[in-house]
mmCIF file with all atom_site columns, C-alpha atoms in Angstrom:
data_model
loop_
_atom_site.group_PDB
_atom_site.id
_atom_site.type_symbol
_atom_site.label_atom_id
_atom_site.label_alt_id
_atom_site.label_comp_id
_atom_site.label_asym_id
_atom_site.label_entity_id
_atom_site.label_seq_id
_atom_site.pdbx_PDB_ins_code
_atom_site.Cartn_x
_atom_site.Cartn_y
_atom_site.Cartn_z
_atom_site.occupancy
_atom_site.B_iso_or_equiv
_atom_site.pdbx_formal_charge
_atom_site.auth_seq_id
_atom_site.auth_comp_id
_atom_site.auth_asym_id
_atom_site.auth_atom_id
_atom_site.pdbx_PDB_model_num
ATOM 1   C CA . MET V 1 1   ? 6.668   18.683  -0.186  1.00 93.00 ? 1   MET V CA 1
ATOM 2   C CA . LYS V 1 2   ? 8.976   15.899  -1.196  1.00 96.00 ? 2   LYS V CA 1
ATOM 3   C CA . VAL V 1 3   ? 8.864   12.184  -1.924  1.00 97.00 ? 3   VAL V CA 1
ATOM 4   C CA . ILE V 1 4   ? 11.834  9.973   -1.158  1.00 98.00 ? 4   ILE V CA 1
ATOM 5   C CA . ARG V 1 5   ? 12.658  6.438   -2.210  1.00 98.00 ? 5   ARG V CA 1
ATOM 6   C CA . THR V 1 6   ? 14.023  4.341   0.623   1.00 98.00 ? 6   THR V CA 1
ATOM 7   C CA . ASN V 1 7   ? 13.599  0.908   2.223   1.00 97.00 ? 7   ASN V CA 1
ATOM 8   C CA . SER V 1 8   ? 11.872  -0.574  5.248   1.00 95.00 ? 8   SER V CA 1
ATOM 9   C CA . GLU V 1 9   ? 14.700  0.517   7.571   1.00 95.00 ? 9   GLU V CA 1
ATOM 10  C CA . ASN V 1 10  ? 13.547  4.153   7.277   1.00 97.00 ? 10  ASN V CA 1
ATOM 11  C CA . LYS V 1 11  ? 12.372  5.304   10.732  1.00 97.00 ? 11  LYS V CA 1
ATOM 12  C CA . ASP V 1 12  ? 9.652   7.576   9.315   1.00 98.00 ? 12  ASP V CA 1
ATOM 13  C CA . PHE V 1 13  ? 8.259   4.652   7.328   1.00 97.00 ? 13  PHE V CA 1
ATOM 14  C CA . LYS V 1 14  ? 8.242   2.493   10.470  1.00 95.00 ? 14  LYS V CA 1
ATOM 15  C CA . ASN V 1 15  ? 6.354   5.196   12.398  1.00 96.00 ? 15  ASN V CA 1
ATOM 16  C CA . LEU V 1 16  ? 3.749   5.584   9.641   1.00 97.00 ? 16  LEU V CA 1
ATOM 17  C CA . VAL V 1 17  ? 3.266   1.807   9.514   1.00 93.00 ? 17  VAL V CA 1
ATOM 18  C CA . LYS V 1 18  ? 2.522   1.827   13.261  1.00 92.00 ? 18  LYS V CA 1
ATOM 19  C CA . GLN V 1 19  ? -0.260  4.333   12.598  1.00 93.00 ? 19  GLN V CA 1
ATOM 20  C CA . LEU V 1 20  ? -1.520  2.214   9.687   1.00 90.00 ? 20  LEU V CA 1
ATOM 21  C CA . ASP V 1 21  ? -1.565  -0.944  11.803  1.00 85.00 ? 21  ASP V CA 1
ATOM 22  C CA . ALA V 1 22  ? -3.518  0.803   14.578  1.00 84.00 ? 22  ALA V CA 1
ATOM 23  C CA . TYR V 1 23  ? -6.103  1.925   11.994  1.00 78.00 ? 23  TYR V CA 1
ATOM 24  C CA . LEU V 1 24  ? -6.331  -1.548  10.423  1.00 78.00 ? 24  LEU V CA 1
ATOM 25  C CA . LYS V 1 25  ? -6.730  -3.228  13.802  1.00 69.00 ? 25  LYS V CA 1
ATOM 26  C CA . ILE V 1 26  ? -9.993  -1.301  14.137  1.00 64.00 ? 26  ILE V CA 1
ATOM 27  C CA . THR V 1 27  ? -11.304 -1.730  10.577  1.00 69.00 ? 27  THR V CA 1
ATOM 28  C CA . ASP V 1 28  ? -10.257 -5.387  10.194  1.00 61.00 ? 28  ASP V CA 1
ATOM 29  C CA . GLY V 1 29  ? -11.798 -6.404  13.498  1.00 63.00 ? 29  GLY V CA 1
ATOM 30  C CA . ASP V 1 30  ? -11.569 -10.135 14.168  1.00 65.00 ? 30  ASP V CA 1
ATOM 31  C CA . GLU V 1 31  ? -9.678  -10.692 10.899  1.00 67.00 ? 31  GLU V CA 1
ATOM 32  C CA . HIS V 1 32  ? -6.789  -8.393  11.840  1.00 53.00 ? 32  HIS V CA 1
ATOM 33  C CA . ASP V 1 33  ? -4.428  -11.190 12.917  1.00 63.00 ? 33  ASP V CA 1
ATOM 34  C CA . PHE V 1 34  ? -4.988  -13.028 9.620   1.00 66.00 ? 34  PHE V CA 1
ATOM 35  C CA . TYR V 1 35  ? -4.154  -9.972  7.509   1.00 67.00 ? 35  TYR V CA 1
ATOM 36  C CA . ASN V 1 36  ? -1.341  -8.776  9.754   1.00 60.00 ? 36  ASN V CA 1
ATOM 37  C CA . GLN V 1 37  ? 0.732   -11.921 9.136   1.00 61.00 ? 37  GLN V CA 1
ATOM 38  C CA . PHE V 1 38  ? 1.201   -10.792 5.509   1.00 64.00 ? 38  PHE V CA 1
ATOM 39  C CA . ASN V 1 39  ? 2.311   -7.267  6.388   1.00 64.00 ? 39  ASN V CA 1
ATOM 40  C CA . HIS V 1 40  ? 5.839   -7.722  7.706   1.00 69.00 ? 40  HIS V CA 1
ATOM 41  C CA . ILE V 1 41  ? 7.810   -4.741  6.494   1.00 81.00 ? 41  ILE V CA 1
ATOM 42  C CA . ASP V 1 42  ? 11.277  -6.294  6.733   1.00 82.00 ? 42  ASP V CA 1
ATOM 43  C CA . VAL V 1 43  ? 10.753  -7.843  3.278   1.00 81.00 ? 43  VAL V CA 1
ATOM 44  C CA . LEU V 1 44  ? 10.123  -4.430  1.660   1.00 92.00 ? 44  LEU V CA 1
ATOM 45  C CA . LYS V 1 45  ? 13.067  -3.081  -0.318  1.00 96.00 ? 45  LYS V CA 1
ATOM 46  C CA . ASN V 1 46  ? 11.193  -0.409  -2.314  1.00 98.00 ? 46  ASN V CA 1
ATOM 47  C CA . VAL V 1 47  ? 9.536   2.126   -0.018  1.00 98.00 ? 47  VAL V CA 1
ATOM 48  C CA . VAL V 1 48  ? 8.281   5.656   -0.672  1.00 98.00 ? 48  VAL V CA 1
ATOM 49  C CA . VAL V 1 49  ? 7.792   8.249   2.078   1.00 98.00 ? 49  VAL V CA 1
ATOM 50  C CA . PHE V 1 50  ? 6.029   11.564  1.466   1.00 98.00 ? 50  PHE V CA 1
ATOM 51  C CA . TYR V 1 51  ? 7.015   14.623  3.505   1.00 98.00 ? 51  TYR V CA 1
ATOM 52  C CA . ILE V 1 52  ? 5.436   18.018  4.073   1.00 97.00 ? 52  ILE V CA 1
ATOM 53  C CA . ASP V 1 53  ? 7.705   20.522  5.825   1.00 96.00 ? 53  ASP V CA 1
ATOM 54  C CA . GLU V 1 54  ? 10.111  17.683  6.724   1.00 96.00 ? 54  GLU V CA 1
ATOM 55  C CA . ILE V 1 55  ? 7.298   15.730  8.474   1.00 97.00 ? 55  ILE V CA 1
ATOM 56  C CA . ALA V 1 56  ? 6.470   12.267  7.134   1.00 98.00 ? 56  ALA V CA 1
ATOM 57  C CA . VAL V 1 57  ? 2.751   12.166  6.323   1.00 98.00 ? 57  VAL V CA 1
ATOM 58  C CA . GLY V 1 58  ? 2.387   9.204   3.955   1.00 98.00 ? 58  GLY V CA 1
ATOM 59  C CA . CYS V 1 59  ? 4.003   6.048   2.678   1.00 98.00 ? 59  CYS V CA 1
ATOM 60  C CA . GLY V 1 60  ? 3.713   3.057   0.403   1.00 98.00 ? 60  GLY V CA 1
ATOM 61  C CA . ALA V 1 61  ? 5.816   0.200   -0.884  1.00 98.00 ? 61  ALA V CA 1
ATOM 62  C CA . ILE V 1 62  ? 6.106   -2.339  -3.665  1.00 98.00 ? 62  ILE V CA 1
ATOM 63  C CA . LYS V 1 63  ? 7.445   -5.866  -3.588  1.00 96.00 ? 63  LYS V CA 1
ATOM 64  C CA . LYS V 1 64  ? 7.908   -8.465  -6.289  1.00 97.00 ? 64  LYS V CA 1
ATOM 65  C CA . PHE V 1 65  ? 4.740   -10.482 -6.854  1.00 96.00 ? 65  PHE V CA 1
ATOM 66  C CA . ASP V 1 66  ? 5.823   -12.450 -9.919  1.00 97.00 ? 66  ASP V CA 1
ATOM 67  C CA . ASN V 1 67  ? 8.204   -11.887 -12.832 1.00 97.00 ? 67  ASN V CA 1
ATOM 68  C CA . ALA V 1 68  ? 5.909   -9.295  -14.411 1.00 98.00 ? 68  ALA V CA 1
ATOM 69  C CA . SER V 1 69  ? 4.163   -7.785  -11.378 1.00 98.00 ? 69  SER V CA 1
ATOM 70  C CA . VAL V 1 70  ? 4.719   -5.987  -8.098  1.00 98.00 ? 70  VAL V CA 1
ATOM 71  C CA . GLU V 1 71  ? 2.337   -5.888  -5.169  1.00 97.00 ? 71  GLU V CA 1
ATOM 72  C CA . VAL V 1 72  ? 1.532   -2.499  -3.643  1.00 98.00 ? 72  VAL V CA 1
ATOM 73  C CA . LYS V 1 73  ? 1.845   -2.706  0.141   1.00 96.00 ? 73  LYS V CA 1
ATOM 74  C CA . ARG V 1 74  ? 1.506   -0.473  3.218   1.00 94.00 ? 74  ARG V CA 1
ATOM 75  C CA . MET V 1 75  ? -0.187  2.499   1.556   1.00 96.00 ? 75  MET V CA 1
ATOM 76  C CA . PHE V 1 76  ? -1.027  5.060   4.232   1.00 95.00 ? 76  PHE V CA 1
ATOM 77  C CA . VAL V 1 77  ? -1.624  8.794   4.650   1.00 96.00 ? 77  VAL V CA 1
ATOM 78  C CA . SER V 1 78  ? -1.977  10.455  8.058   1.00 95.00 ? 78  SER V CA 1
ATOM 79  C CA . GLU V 1 79  ? -5.631  11.072  8.822   1.00 91.00 ? 79  GLU V CA 1
ATOM 80  C CA . GLU V 1 80  ? -5.296  14.862  8.957   1.00 93.00 ? 80  GLU V CA 1
ATOM 81  C CA . LYS V 1 81  ? -3.672  14.938  5.497   1.00 95.00 ? 81  LYS V CA 1
ATOM 82  C CA . ARG V 1 82  ? -6.121  12.683  3.632   1.00 91.00 ? 82  ARG V CA 1
ATOM 83  C CA . GLY V 1 83  ? -7.939  14.079  0.637   1.00 91.00 ? 83  GLY V CA 1
ATOM 84  C CA . SER V 1 84  ? -5.079  16.346  -0.403  1.00 93.00 ? 84  SER V CA 1
ATOM 85  C CA . GLY V 1 85  ? -3.584  14.234  -3.208  1.00 95.00 ? 85  GLY V CA 1
ATOM 86  C CA . ILE V 1 86  ? -0.750  12.706  -1.185  1.00 97.00 ? 86  ILE V CA 1
ATOM 87  C CA . ALA V 1 87  ? -1.863  9.116   -1.776  1.00 97.00 ? 87  ALA V CA 1
ATOM 88  C CA . GLN V 1 88  ? -1.996  9.790   -5.531  1.00 97.00 ? 88  GLN V CA 1
ATOM 89  C CA . ASN V 1 89  ? 1.570   11.126  -5.432  1.00 97.00 ? 89  ASN V CA 1
ATOM 90  C CA . ILE V 1 90  ? 2.788   8.087   -3.496  1.00 98.00 ? 90  ILE V CA 1
ATOM 91  C CA . LEU V 1 91  ? 1.043   5.601   -5.776  1.00 98.00 ? 91  LEU V CA 1
ATOM 92  C CA . THR V 1 92  ? 2.310   7.363   -8.912  1.00 98.00 ? 92  THR V CA 1
ATOM 93  C CA . GLU V 1 93  ? 5.883   7.257   -7.586  1.00 98.00 ? 93  GLU V CA 1
ATOM 94  C CA . LEU V 1 94  ? 5.518   3.529   -6.823  1.00 98.00 ? 94  LEU V CA 1
ATOM 95  C CA . GLU V 1 95  ? 4.170   2.859   -10.325 1.00 98.00 ? 95  GLU V CA 1
ATOM 96  C CA . ILE V 1 96  ? 7.054   4.792   -11.916 1.00 98.00 ? 96  ILE V CA 1
ATOM 97  C CA . TRP V 1 97  ? 9.554   2.861   -9.798  1.00 98.00 ? 97  TRP V CA 1
ATOM 98  C CA . ALA V 1 98  ? 7.928   -0.453  -10.747 1.00 98.00 ? 98  ALA V CA 1
ATOM 99  C CA . LYS V 1 99  ? 8.223   0.446   -14.448 1.00 98.00 ? 99  LYS V CA 1
ATOM 100 C CA . GLU V 1 100 ? 11.874  1.434   -13.979 1.00 98.00 ? 100 GLU V CA 1
ATOM 101 C CA . LEU V 1 101 ? 12.467  -2.008  -12.459 1.00 98.00 ? 101 LEU V CA 1
ATOM 102 C CA . GLY V 1 102 ? 10.906  -3.637  -15.532 1.00 98.00 ? 102 GLY V CA 1
ATOM 103 C CA . TYR V 1 103 ? 7.520   -4.646  -14.133 1.00 98.00 ? 103 TYR V CA 1
ATOM 104 C CA . LYS V 1 104 ? 4.388   -4.469  -16.287 1.00 98.00 ? 104 LYS V CA 1
ATOM 105 C CA . LYS V 1 105 ? 1.634   -4.587  -13.663 1.00 98.00 ? 105 LYS V CA 1
ATOM 106 C CA . CYS V 1 106 ? 0.744   -3.669  -10.083 1.00 98.00 ? 106 CYS V CA 1
ATOM 107 C CA . VAL V 1 107 ? -1.554  -5.795  -7.938  1.00 98.00 ? 107 VAL V CA 1
ATOM 108 C CA . LEU V 1 108 ? -2.857  -5.106  -4.457  1.00 98.00 ? 108 LEU V CA 1
ATOM 109 C CA . GLU V 1 109 ? -5.343  -6.139  -1.818  1.00 95.00 ? 109 GLU V CA 1
ATOM 110 C CA . THR V 1 110 ? -7.409  -3.921  0.434   1.00 94.00 ? 110 THR V CA 1
ATOM 111 C CA . GLY V 1 111 ? -10.366 -4.470  2.696   1.00 90.00 ? 111 GLY V CA 1
ATOM 112 C CA . LYS V 1 112 ? -13.961 -3.844  1.674   1.00 89.00 ? 112 LYS V CA 1
ATOM 113 C CA . ARG V 1 113 ? -14.396 -1.949  4.940   1.00 85.00 ? 113 ARG V CA 1
ATOM 114 C CA . GLN V 1 114 ? -11.713 0.530   3.831   1.00 88.00 ? 114 GLN V CA 1
ATOM 115 C CA . ILE V 1 115 ? -14.219 2.264   1.582   1.00 91.00 ? 115 ILE V CA 1
ATOM 116 C CA . GLU V 1 116 ? -11.944 5.254   0.938   1.00 91.00 ? 116 GLU V CA 1
ATOM 117 C CA . ALA V 1 117 ? -9.152  2.930   -0.228  1.00 94.00 ? 117 ALA V CA 1
ATOM 118 C CA . VAL V 1 118 ? -11.457 0.955   -2.532  1.00 96.00 ? 118 VAL V CA 1
ATOM 119 C CA . ASN V 1 119 ? -12.732 4.182   -4.102  1.00 96.00 ? 119 ASN V CA 1
ATOM 120 C CA . PHE V 1 120 ? -9.192  5.572   -4.361  1.00 97.00 ? 120 PHE V CA 1
ATOM 121 C CA . TYR V 1 121 ? -7.870  2.568   -6.298  1.00 98.00 ? 121 TYR V CA 1
ATOM 122 C CA . LYS V 1 122 ? -10.847 2.634   -8.653  1.00 98.00 ? 122 LYS V CA 1
ATOM 123 C CA . LYS V 1 123 ? -10.217 6.354   -9.259  1.00 97.00 ? 123 LYS V CA 1
ATOM 124 C CA . CYS V 1 124 ? -6.569  5.521   -10.022 1.00 98.00 ? 124 CYS V CA 1
ATOM 125 C CA . LYS V 1 125 ? -7.691  3.123   -12.775 1.00 98.00 ? 125 LYS V CA 1
ATOM 126 C CA . TYR V 1 126 ? -7.121  -0.110  -10.851 1.00 98.00 ? 126 TYR V CA 1
ATOM 127 C CA . ASN V 1 127 ? -9.498  -2.902  -11.851 1.00 98.00 ? 127 ASN V CA 1
ATOM 128 C CA . VAL V 1 128 ? -11.044 -5.409  -9.475  1.00 98.00 ? 128 VAL V CA 1
ATOM 129 C CA . ILE V 1 129 ? -9.699  -8.937  -10.030 1.00 98.00 ? 129 ILE V CA 1
ATOM 130 C CA . PRO V 1 130 ? -10.445 -12.274 -8.371  1.00 97.00 ? 130 PRO V CA 1
ATOM 131 C CA . ASN V 1 131 ? -8.822  -12.527 -4.957  1.00 97.00 ? 131 ASN V CA 1
ATOM 132 C CA . TYR V 1 132 ? -5.325  -13.982 -5.281  1.00 95.00 ? 132 TYR V CA 1
ATOM 133 C CA . GLY V 1 133 ? -3.055  -16.050 -3.068  1.00 92.00 ? 133 GLY V CA 1
ATOM 134 C CA . GLN V 1 134 ? -3.783  -15.885 0.623   1.00 90.00 ? 134 GLN V CA 1
ATOM 135 C CA . TYR V 1 135 ? -6.799  -13.630 -0.017  1.00 92.00 ? 135 TYR V CA 1
ATOM 136 C CA . LYS V 1 136 ? -8.800  -16.292 -1.886  1.00 94.00 ? 136 LYS V CA 1
ATOM 137 C CA . GLY V 1 137 ? -11.965 -16.965 0.060   1.00 91.00 ? 137 GLY V CA 1
ATOM 138 C CA . MET V 1 138 ? -11.560 -13.906 2.305   1.00 88.00 ? 138 MET V CA 1
ATOM 139 C CA . GLU V 1 139 ? -14.920 -12.148 2.292   1.00 88.00 ? 139 GLU V CA 1
ATOM 140 C CA . ASN V 1 140 ? -13.477 -8.790  3.392   1.00 88.00 ? 140 ASN V CA 1
ATOM 141 C CA . SER V 1 141 ? -10.725 -8.700  0.739   1.00 92.00 ? 141 SER V CA 1
ATOM 142 C CA . VAL V 1 142 ? -10.943 -6.978  -2.609  1.00 97.00 ? 142 VAL V CA 1
ATOM 143 C CA . CYS V 1 143 ? -8.011  -7.320  -5.018  1.00 98.00 ? 143 CYS V CA 1
ATOM 144 C CA . PHE V 1 144 ? -7.021  -4.961  -7.816  1.00 98.00 ? 144 PHE V CA 1
ATOM 145 C CA . GLU V 1 145 ? -4.578  -4.764  -10.705 1.00 98.00 ? 145 GLU V CA 1
ATOM 146 C CA . LYS V 1 146 ? -3.347  -2.088  -13.076 1.00 98.00 ? 146 LYS V CA 1
ATOM 147 C CA . GLN V 1 147 ? -1.279  -2.486  -16.227 1.00 98.00 ? 147 GLN V CA 1
ATOM 148 C CA . LEU V 1 148 ? 1.637   -0.071  -16.222 1.00 98.00 ? 148 LEU V CA 1
#
């Protein structure tokens, strides 16, 4: 197992994001186009990819949200590898990286229909906050934050 820090040009990251988008197209339903407009990966400069036996099985990214915060984006673990602690490793690496860059907090948005994700962030000590930015008024969105 290994975790690498990279950027959105990484081909393994791009392939994992394709899998993530296919999954979200199903769970987001009619709202997929709305959410998808905020998920362009070309703006992501801080990307983590998790490998098992040289195969990319998970990813995540952070991007500047404000002067004190980063937003966690594009968290994904291949379906067959879920439940094995990979997501925790990815999120921990992103939080460490955010601290190294001088940020004090992580924020993120996920969908209420992604029950596993909601439960995962709660388990990782993220607290529900009012929906921010483009997610205000979106019934399916749930937003979180964690002080680093």
